[in-house]
Amino acid sequence: MSSHVLVINAGSSSLKYSLVDAKSGEAAATGLVERIGEEQSHHVHHGPSGSYDDDQAVADHEAALEAAVQAFETHGPALGDVDILAVGHRVVHGGDKFAAPALVDDELIAAVTELVPLAPLHNPANLEGIEVARRLLPDLPHVAVFDTAFHQTLPPYAYTYAVPTAWQEEYGIRRYGFHGTSHSFVSGQAAALLGRSVEDVNLIVLHLGNGCSATAVQGGRSVDTSMGLTPLEGLVMGTRSGDLDPAIHGLLARVAGRSAEETDRALNSESGLKGLTGVNDFREVSRRRAAGDERAQLAFDIYCYRLKKYIGAYYAVLGRVEAIVFTAGVGQHSAEVRAAAVSGLEGLGIRLDPARNADPSDSIASTDDSPVAVLVIPTNEEWEIARQALDVVGG
């Protein structure tokens, strides 16, 4: 019986798609349309009959999805030849309304639209992707999978900010957390690698890409996470500052005449590694550091120091930890970051094996006698979205 799900991730100027077997995780085809609405867009599709790579103008998300459907027809597999059970959509912000994936209907569309002020850069694009897909694929059930849903298990003392209660009630100001789809997937993979049920293990999961987040996972449930009301809070990221004194907004308004919007934009798009070094790509920061660049060295130290602080904090939150799990681009590929992040934590039972860390081919970077395992596990958000969508439609 088929278990295929068409997974769609619509960004503000991009459309990523994948046809995934929800049971095996195998992708029959993947594709990406970038620079939507610009004079020259880029579309790449990898299917069983070959790859398609072309630059041509794509006016909007509807045209992008039409191009994707045509790519399936030309380079396979033709969507009409596959028994697709659902279309799974990534939605960044579900607020406190959605603690699980949900079937898309008019009520869900209205609820996600109400949440646009909490994610003005993401939810409108996600909604556009859903609306376009429903028009072009009207005979399939559509399922929304929320980045915030995994973190809806946070206890009130972890998600509540010490701000006036009216702000919480009127504006929804609280910690929501993000990257939940990745944290959920990696937690399950880590438990399986340890030969344990996910309900029996406590994990600290570090999703380190251009965006970065840490999550304390207790028995398969998120109990604390570093991102907050927005993805700005927490770890140092590619272009985001992470934790900082909130009074910076007021100071810059007084002494530099900067508006809240200007400062917010700078903290999200011009800070983090980019603010410290001029580049947001961690690989370039690493190259500059290896060449003796002092700013790159400082950026690396700040990045890893923040990681270590969160590892220690979440160890205290959990009380007992079976594994520290690194995932996403930097987490998976930077042995130096992993080593620096856990350096000096041997007293907590975290013992890194340098040889394994340099080449964690079996996903284990710690010593055999380390009480706390250090794991390196690739994330697969598309597979997790497919699995969750399949659960909703009863596959």
GROMACS .gro file of C-alpha atoms in nm:
model
  395
    1MET     CA    1   0.000   0.000   0.000
    2SER     CA    2   0.130   0.346  -0.092
    3SER     CA    3   0.251   0.580   0.179
    4HIS     CA    4   0.368   0.868  -0.039
    5VAL     CA    5   0.325   1.229   0.072
    6LEU     CA    6   0.404   1.539  -0.134
    7VAL     CA    7   0.585   1.772   0.107
    8ILE     CA    8   0.579   2.146   0.033
    9ASN     CA    9   0.779   2.416   0.210
   10ALA     CA   10   0.687   2.759   0.075
   11GLY     CA   11   0.915   3.048   0.168
   12SER     CA   12   0.874   3.414   0.086
   13SER     CA   13   1.059   3.376  -0.246
   14SER     CA   14   1.108   3.000  -0.272
   15LEU     CA   15   0.921   2.671  -0.302
   16LYS     CA   16   1.087   2.352  -0.183
   17TYR     CA   17   0.912   2.023  -0.255
   18SER     CA   18   0.970   1.652  -0.211
   19LEU     CA   19   0.777   1.333  -0.282
   20VAL     CA   20   0.849   1.118   0.023
   21ASP     CA   21   0.762   0.765   0.126
   22ALA     CA   22   0.647   0.837   0.479
   23LYS     CA   23   0.733   0.487   0.601
   24SER     CA   24   1.085   0.450   0.462
   25GLY     CA   25   1.186   0.814   0.432
   26GLU     CA   26   1.298   0.759   0.072
   27ALA     CA   27   1.242   1.060  -0.153
   28ALA     CA   28   1.127   0.965  -0.502
   29ALA     CA   29   1.200   1.321  -0.619
   30THR     CA   30   1.300   1.657  -0.474
   31GLY     CA   31   1.306   2.008  -0.610
   32LEU     CA   32   1.352   2.376  -0.532
   33VAL     CA   33   1.233   2.691  -0.704
   34GLU     CA   34   1.425   2.996  -0.583
   35ARG     CA   35   1.405   3.372  -0.642
   36ILE     CA   36   1.032   3.360  -0.718
   37GLY     CA   37   0.911   3.694  -0.853
   38GLU     CA   38   1.254   3.807  -0.970
   39GLU     CA   39   1.369   3.854  -1.328
   40GLN     CA   40   1.556   3.525  -1.323
   41SER     CA   41   1.439   3.242  -1.099
   42HIS     CA   42   1.620   2.913  -1.050
   43HIS     CA   43   1.450   2.572  -1.057
   44VAL     CA   44   1.624   2.243  -0.985
   45HIS     CA   45   1.446   1.904  -0.981
   46HIS     CA   46   1.596   1.562  -0.910
   47GLY     CA   47   1.384   1.268  -1.023
   48PRO     CA   48   1.431   0.905  -1.129
   49SER     CA   49   1.448   1.004  -1.496
   50GLY     CA   50   1.713   1.266  -1.443
   51SER     CA   51   1.770   1.616  -1.315
   52TYR     CA   52   1.635   1.948  -1.433
   53ASP     CA   53   1.826   2.269  -1.370
   54ASP     CA   54   1.711   2.589  -1.533
   55ASP     CA   55   1.697   2.966  -1.490
   56GLN     CA   56   1.381   3.136  -1.604
   57ALA     CA   57   1.137   3.388  -1.461
   58VAL     CA   58   0.878   3.241  -1.222
   59ALA     CA   59   0.619   3.505  -1.140
   60ASP     CA   60   0.462   3.367  -0.821
   61HIS     CA   61   0.410   3.059  -0.608
   62GLU     CA   62   0.132   2.930  -0.834
   63ALA     CA   63   0.367   2.938  -1.132
   64ALA     CA   64   0.636   2.773  -0.919
   65LEU     CA   65   0.411   2.484  -0.822
   66GLU     CA   66   0.295   2.448  -1.182
   67ALA     CA   67   0.661   2.425  -1.285
   68ALA     CA   68   0.716   2.161  -1.016
   69VAL     CA   69   0.422   1.953  -1.144
   70GLN     CA   70   0.561   1.979  -1.497
   71ALA     CA   71   0.904   1.872  -1.372
   72PHE     CA   72   0.745   1.564  -1.216
   73GLU     CA   73   0.582   1.484  -1.551
   74THR     CA   74   0.906   1.526  -1.746
   75HIS     CA   75   1.167   1.390  -1.507
   76GLY     CA   76   0.953   1.165  -1.293
   77PRO     CA   77   0.776   1.030  -1.122
   78ALA     CA   78   0.455   1.158  -1.282
   79LEU     CA   79   0.224   1.252  -0.995
   80GLY     CA   80  -0.066   1.078  -1.167
   81ASP     CA   81   0.126   0.750  -1.155
   82VAL     CA   82   0.183   0.766  -0.778
   83ASP     CA   83  -0.080   0.696  -0.515
   84ILE     CA   84  -0.027   1.012  -0.310
   85LEU     CA   85  -0.213   1.002   0.020
   86ALA     CA   86  -0.164   1.365   0.127
   87VAL     CA   87   0.013   1.695   0.075
   88GLY     CA   88   0.213   1.799   0.383
   89HIS     CA   89   0.284   2.168   0.434
   90ARG     CA   90   0.544   2.320   0.663
   91VAL     CA   91   0.395   2.607   0.864
   92VAL     CA   92   0.637   2.799   1.084
   93HIS     CA   93   0.410   2.942   1.353
   94GLY     CA   94   0.110   2.765   1.502
   95GLY     CA   95   0.102   2.976   1.818
   96ASP     CA   96  -0.071   2.802   2.108
   97LYS     CA   97  -0.355   2.692   1.881
   98PHE     CA   98  -0.183   2.391   1.728
   99ALA     CA   99  -0.005   2.127   1.935
  100ALA     CA  100  -0.020   1.870   1.653
  101PRO     CA  101  -0.045   1.856   1.274
  102ALA     CA  102  -0.392   1.935   1.143
  103LEU     CA  103  -0.600   1.886   0.830
  104VAL     CA  104  -0.620   2.206   0.628
  105ASP     CA  105  -0.965   2.361   0.606
  106ASP     CA  106  -1.105   2.713   0.605
  107GLU     CA  107  -1.096   2.728   0.985
  108LEU     CA  108  -0.725   2.639   0.992
  109ILE     CA  109  -0.651   2.897   0.723
  110ALA     CA  110  -0.823   3.162   0.934
  111ALA     CA  111  -0.635   3.057   1.250
  112VAL     CA  112  -0.294   3.064   1.078
  113THR     CA  113  -0.381   3.402   0.926
  114GLU     CA  114  -0.449   3.539   1.275
  115LEU     CA  115  -0.097   3.431   1.372
  116VAL     CA  116   0.072   3.633   1.094
  117PRO     CA  117   0.178   3.913   1.336
  118LEU     CA  118   0.389   3.654   1.524
  119ALA     CA  119   0.565   3.539   1.206
  120PRO     CA  120   0.522   3.810   0.941
  121LEU     CA  121   0.807   3.677   0.724
  122HIS     CA  122   0.701   3.312   0.731
  123ASN     CA  123   0.329   3.248   0.781
  124PRO     CA  124   0.210   3.455   0.480
  125ALA     CA  125   0.440   3.253   0.250
  126ASN     CA  126   0.330   2.927   0.411
  127LEU     CA  127  -0.034   3.025   0.361
  128GLU     CA  128   0.027   3.115  -0.002
  129GLY     CA  129   0.184   2.776  -0.061
  130ILE     CA  130  -0.116   2.603   0.097
  131GLU     CA  131  -0.370   2.804  -0.103
  132VAL     CA  132  -0.190   2.745  -0.433
  133ALA     CA  133  -0.151   2.373  -0.367
  134ARG     CA  134  -0.518   2.337  -0.274
  135ARG     CA  135  -0.616   2.497  -0.605
  136LEU     CA  136  -0.381   2.285  -0.814
  137LEU     CA  137  -0.428   1.960  -0.619
  138PRO     CA  138  -0.790   1.984  -0.500
  139ASP     CA  139  -0.853   1.609  -0.476
  140LEU     CA  140  -0.584   1.545  -0.214
  141PRO     CA  141  -0.607   1.608   0.161
  142HIS     CA  142  -0.371   1.882   0.277
  143VAL     CA  143  -0.207   1.873   0.620
  144ALA     CA  144  -0.032   2.157   0.803
  145VAL     CA  145   0.271   2.058   1.014
  146PHE     CA  146   0.382   2.330   1.254
  147ASP     CA  147   0.740   2.413   1.359
  148THR     CA  148   0.607   2.526   1.696
  149ALA     CA  149   0.388   2.221   1.772
  150PHE     CA  150   0.660   2.004   1.931
  151HIS     CA  151   0.722   2.276   2.190
  152GLN     CA  152   0.360   2.302   2.305
  153THR     CA  153   0.453   2.061   2.586
  154LEU     CA  154   0.664   2.328   2.758
  155PRO     CA  155   0.541   2.387   3.115
  156PRO     CA  156   0.405   2.736   3.194
  157TYR     CA  157   0.714   2.831   3.397
  158ALA     CA  158   0.929   2.763   3.088
  159TYR     CA  159   0.718   2.943   2.829
  160THR     CA  160   0.600   3.243   3.034
  161TYR     CA  161   0.801   3.565   3.020
  162ALA     CA  162   0.811   3.791   3.328
  163VAL     CA  163   0.619   4.070   3.153
  164PRO     CA  164   0.279   4.228   3.229
  165THR     CA  165   0.005   3.966   3.212
  166ALA     CA  166  -0.191   4.188   2.973
  167TRP     CA  167   0.085   4.146   2.714
  168GLN     CA  168   0.046   3.771   2.735
  169GLU     CA  169  -0.331   3.778   2.712
  170GLU     CA  170  -0.372   4.048   2.448
  171TYR     CA  171  -0.071   3.990   2.224
  172GLY     CA  172   0.022   3.626   2.280
  173ILE     CA  173   0.367   3.714   2.412
  174ARG     CA  174   0.530   3.393   2.539
  175ARG     CA  175   0.792   3.141   2.435
  176TYR     CA  176   0.685   2.926   2.140
  177GLY     CA  177   1.007   2.775   2.006
  178PHE     CA  178   1.087   2.665   1.651
  179HIS     CA  179   1.265   2.390   1.457
  180GLY     CA  180   1.019   2.157   1.630
  181THR     CA  181   0.987   1.925   1.331
  182SER     CA  182   1.363   1.873   1.329
  183HIS     CA  183   1.387   1.830   1.707
  184SER     CA  184   1.106   1.575   1.700
  185PHE     CA  185   1.264   1.371   1.420
  186VAL     CA  186   1.615   1.375   1.567
  187SER     CA  187   1.488   1.280   1.913
  188GLY     CA  188   1.329   0.966   1.771
  189GLN     CA  189   1.641   0.879   1.575
  190ALA     CA  190   1.864   0.930   1.880
  191ALA     CA  191   1.649   0.705   2.098
  192ALA     CA  192   1.658   0.432   1.832
  193LEU     CA  193   2.036   0.464   1.806
  194LEU     CA  194   2.062   0.419   2.182
  195GLY     CA  195   1.835   0.115   2.162
  196ARG     CA  196   1.581   0.281   2.391
  197SER     CA  197   1.225   0.399   2.368
  198VAL     CA  198   1.201   0.775   2.318
  199GLU     CA  199   0.990   0.787   2.636
  200ASP     CA  200   1.284   0.649   2.834
  201VAL     CA  201   1.557   0.897   2.740
  202ASN     CA  202   1.645   1.259   2.813
  203LEU     CA  203   1.823   1.444   2.536
  204ILE     CA  204   1.975   1.784   2.464
  205VAL     CA  205   1.925   1.839   2.091
  206LEU     CA  206   2.130   2.109   1.915
  207HIS     CA  207   2.000   2.209   1.571
  208LEU     CA  208   2.285   2.415   1.426
  209GLY     CA  209   2.237   2.556   1.079
  210ASN     CA  210   2.200   2.915   0.962
  211GLY     CA  211   1.931   2.921   1.228
  212CYS     CA  212   2.023   2.753   1.557
  213SER     CA  213   1.824   2.620   1.850
  214ALA     CA  214   1.871   2.398   2.154
  215THR     CA  215   1.595   2.188   2.307
  216ALA     CA  216   1.572   1.990   2.630
  217VAL     CA  217   1.374   1.676   2.546
  218GLN     CA  218   1.244   1.475   2.841
  219GLY     CA  219   1.092   1.141   2.749
  220GLY     CA  220   1.008   1.256   2.398
  221ARG     CA  221   0.856   1.587   2.513
  222SER     CA  222   1.008   1.932   2.472
  223VAL     CA  223   1.039   2.091   2.816
  224ASP     CA  224   1.252   2.392   2.723
  225THR     CA  225   1.390   2.544   2.405
  226SER     CA  226   1.616   2.835   2.322
  227MET     CA  227   1.410   3.018   2.058
  228GLY     CA  228   1.125   3.224   2.200
  229LEU     CA  229   0.837   3.435   2.077
  230THR     CA  230   1.034   3.456   1.751
  231PRO     CA  231   1.338   3.270   1.617
  232LEU     CA  232   1.564   3.555   1.733
  233GLU     CA  233   1.620   3.439   2.091
  234GLY     CA  234   1.881   3.188   2.204
  235LEU     CA  235   2.198   3.073   2.032
  236VAL     CA  236   2.424   3.277   1.804
  237MET     CA  237   2.312   3.217   1.444
  238GLY     CA  238   2.413   3.304   1.091
  239THR     CA  239   2.246   3.646   1.088
  240ARG     CA  240   2.054   3.650   1.421
  241SER     CA  241   2.203   3.775   1.746
  242GLY     CA  242   2.043   3.527   1.984
  243ASP     CA  243   2.022   3.631   2.351
  244LEU     CA  244   2.087   3.997   2.430
  245ASP     CA  245   1.976   4.270   2.668
  246PRO     CA  246   1.630   4.390   2.552
  247ALA     CA  247   1.726   4.744   2.657
  248ILE     CA  248   1.941   4.765   2.343
  249HIS     CA  249   1.628   4.865   2.147
  250GLY     CA  250   1.563   5.162   2.375
  251LEU     CA  251   1.927   5.269   2.388
  252LEU     CA  252   1.960   5.274   2.008
  253ALA     CA  253   1.634   5.468   1.980
  254ARG     CA  254   1.766   5.734   2.220
  255VAL     CA  255   2.126   5.771   2.109
  256ALA     CA  256   2.104   5.681   1.739
  257GLY     CA  257   1.743   5.760   1.652
  258ARG     CA  258   1.688   5.406   1.526
  259SER     CA  259   1.331   5.286   1.500
  260ALA     CA  260   1.219   4.956   1.651
  261GLU     CA  261   1.177   4.820   1.298
  262GLU     CA  262   1.534   4.914   1.202
  263THR     CA  263   1.682   4.752   1.511
  264ASP     CA  264   1.465   4.443   1.475
  265ARG     CA  265   1.575   4.404   1.114
  266ALA     CA  266   1.942   4.444   1.209
  267LEU     CA  267   1.919   4.189   1.490
  268ASN     CA  268   1.757   3.937   1.255
  269SER     CA  269   1.948   4.000   0.933
  270GLU     CA  270   2.276   4.174   1.012
  271SER     CA  271   2.385   4.021   1.343
  272GLY     CA  272   2.512   3.681   1.458
  273LEU     CA  273   2.813   3.557   1.264
  274LYS     CA  274   2.747   3.816   0.995
  275GLY     CA  275   2.758   4.099   1.244
  276LEU     CA  276   3.078   3.968   1.399
  277THR     CA  277   3.268   3.876   1.081
  278GLY     CA  278   3.080   4.017   0.781
  279VAL     CA  279   2.975   3.669   0.660
  280ASN     CA  280   2.699   3.437   0.780
  281ASP     CA  281   2.830   3.112   0.627
  282PHE     CA  282   2.994   2.913   0.906
  283ARG     CA  283   3.223   2.742   0.655
  284GLU     CA  284   3.372   3.078   0.557
  285VAL     CA  285   3.408   3.174   0.923
  286SER     CA  286   3.599   2.847   0.976
  287ARG     CA  287   3.827   2.917   0.677
  288ARG     CA  288   3.906   3.264   0.806
  289ARG     CA  289   3.969   3.129   1.156
  290ALA     CA  290   4.211   2.870   1.020
  291ALA     CA  291   4.393   3.151   0.839
  292GLY     CA  292   4.442   3.340   1.166
  293ASP     CA  293   4.158   3.594   1.140
  294GLU     CA  294   4.102   3.729   1.494
  295ARG     CA  295   3.740   3.833   1.432
  296ALA     CA  296   3.659   3.485   1.304
  297GLN     CA  297   3.826   3.332   1.610
  298LEU     CA  298   3.622   3.555   1.841
  299ALA     CA  299   3.300   3.469   1.656
  300PHE     CA  300   3.378   3.098   1.688
  301ASP     CA  301   3.447   3.136   2.060
  302ILE     CA  302   3.124   3.330   2.120
  303TYR     CA  303   2.923   3.076   1.918
  304CYS     CA  304   3.059   2.776   2.110
  305TYR     CA  305   3.050   2.946   2.449
  306ARG     CA  306   2.678   3.014   2.405
  307LEU     CA  307   2.629   2.648   2.309
  308LYS     CA  308   2.811   2.530   2.621
  309LYS     CA  309   2.597   2.756   2.841
  310TYR     CA  310   2.278   2.606   2.700
  311ILE     CA  311   2.408   2.251   2.737
  312GLY     CA  312   2.479   2.320   3.105
  313ALA     CA  313   2.145   2.491   3.159
  314TYR     CA  314   1.946   2.212   2.998
  315TYR     CA  315   2.143   1.948   3.186
  316ALA     CA  316   2.020   2.122   3.503
  317VAL     CA  317   1.664   2.131   3.367
  318LEU     CA  318   1.662   1.759   3.284
  319GLY     CA  319   1.861   1.633   3.583
  320ARG     CA  320   1.963   1.323   3.386
  321VAL     CA  321   2.084   1.319   3.026
  322GLU     CA  322   2.141   1.017   2.804
  323ALA     CA  323   2.279   1.206   2.503
  324ILE     CA  324   2.382   1.538   2.352
  325VAL     CA  325   2.268   1.534   1.990
  326PHE     CA  326   2.414   1.755   1.715
  327THR     CA  327   2.222   1.800   1.391
  328ALA     CA  328   2.177   2.026   1.084
  329GLY     CA  329   2.458   2.167   0.869
  330VAL     CA  330   2.702   2.296   1.131
  331GLY     CA  331   2.608   2.041   1.395
  332GLN     CA  332   2.658   1.755   1.155
  333HIS     CA  333   2.974   1.871   0.978
  334SER     CA  334   3.182   2.076   1.225
  335ALA     CA  335   3.392   1.853   1.452
  336GLU     CA  336   3.551   2.170   1.592
  337VAL     CA  337   3.218   2.308   1.712
  338ARG     CA  338   3.122   1.979   1.873
  339ALA     CA  339   3.458   1.958   2.052
  340ALA     CA  340   3.446   2.317   2.174
  341ALA     CA  341   3.084   2.294   2.287
  342VAL     CA  342   3.147   2.000   2.522
  343SER     CA  343   3.506   2.083   2.620
  344GLY     CA  344   3.544   2.088   2.996
  345LEU     CA  345   3.215   1.909   3.060
  346GLU     CA  346   3.374   1.578   3.153
  347GLY     CA  347   3.250   1.634   3.508
  348LEU     CA  348   2.896   1.605   3.369
  349GLY     CA  349   2.981   1.267   3.216
  350ILE     CA  350   3.038   1.397   2.863
  351ARG     CA  351   3.353   1.241   2.717
  352LEU     CA  352   3.431   1.305   2.353
  353ASP     CA  353   3.641   1.063   2.148
  354PRO     CA  354   3.859   1.281   1.919
  355ALA     CA  355   3.889   1.017   1.646
  356ARG     CA  356   3.518   0.941   1.643
  357ASN     CA  357   3.431   1.309   1.655
  358ALA     CA  358   3.649   1.371   1.349
  359ASP     CA  359   3.462   1.097   1.160
  360PRO     CA  360   3.134   1.004   1.334
  361SER     CA  361   3.044   0.749   1.066
  362ASP     CA  362   2.838   0.546   1.313
  363SER     CA  363   2.674   0.866   1.450
  364ILE     CA  364   2.861   0.833   1.780
  365ALA     CA  365   3.129   1.088   1.875
  366SER     CA  366   3.178   0.995   2.242
  367THR     CA  367   3.390   0.732   2.413
  368ASP     CA  368   3.247   0.388   2.492
  369ASP     CA  369   3.258   0.463   2.865
  370SER     CA  370   3.100   0.809   2.839
  371PRO     CA  371   2.792   0.818   3.066
  372VAL     CA  372   2.640   1.072   2.829
  373ALA     CA  373   2.659   0.987   2.460
  374VAL     CA  374   2.747   1.253   2.203
  375LEU     CA  375   2.558   1.178   1.882
  376VAL     CA  376   2.571   1.327   1.532
  377ILE     CA  377   2.245   1.265   1.348
  378PRO     CA  378   2.133   1.418   1.017
  379THR     CA  379   1.790   1.577   1.038
  380ASN     CA  380   1.517   1.502   0.784
  381GLU     CA  381   1.231   1.746   0.824
  382GLU     CA  382   1.067   1.635   0.500
  383TRP     CA  383   1.038   1.279   0.626
  384GLU     CA  384   0.899   1.397   0.958
  385ILE     CA  385   0.642   1.617   0.782
  386ALA     CA  386   0.543   1.320   0.564
  387ARG     CA  387   0.505   1.093   0.867
  388GLN     CA  388   0.295   1.344   1.055
  389ALA     CA  389   0.077   1.410   0.751
  390LEU     CA  390   0.023   1.037   0.704
  391ASP     CA  391  -0.082   1.004   1.069
  392VAL     CA  392  -0.347   1.274   1.019
  393VAL     CA  393  -0.503   1.115   0.709
  394GLY     CA  394  -0.499   0.769   0.862
  395GLY     CA  395  -0.236   0.608   0.641
   0.00000   0.00000   0.00000
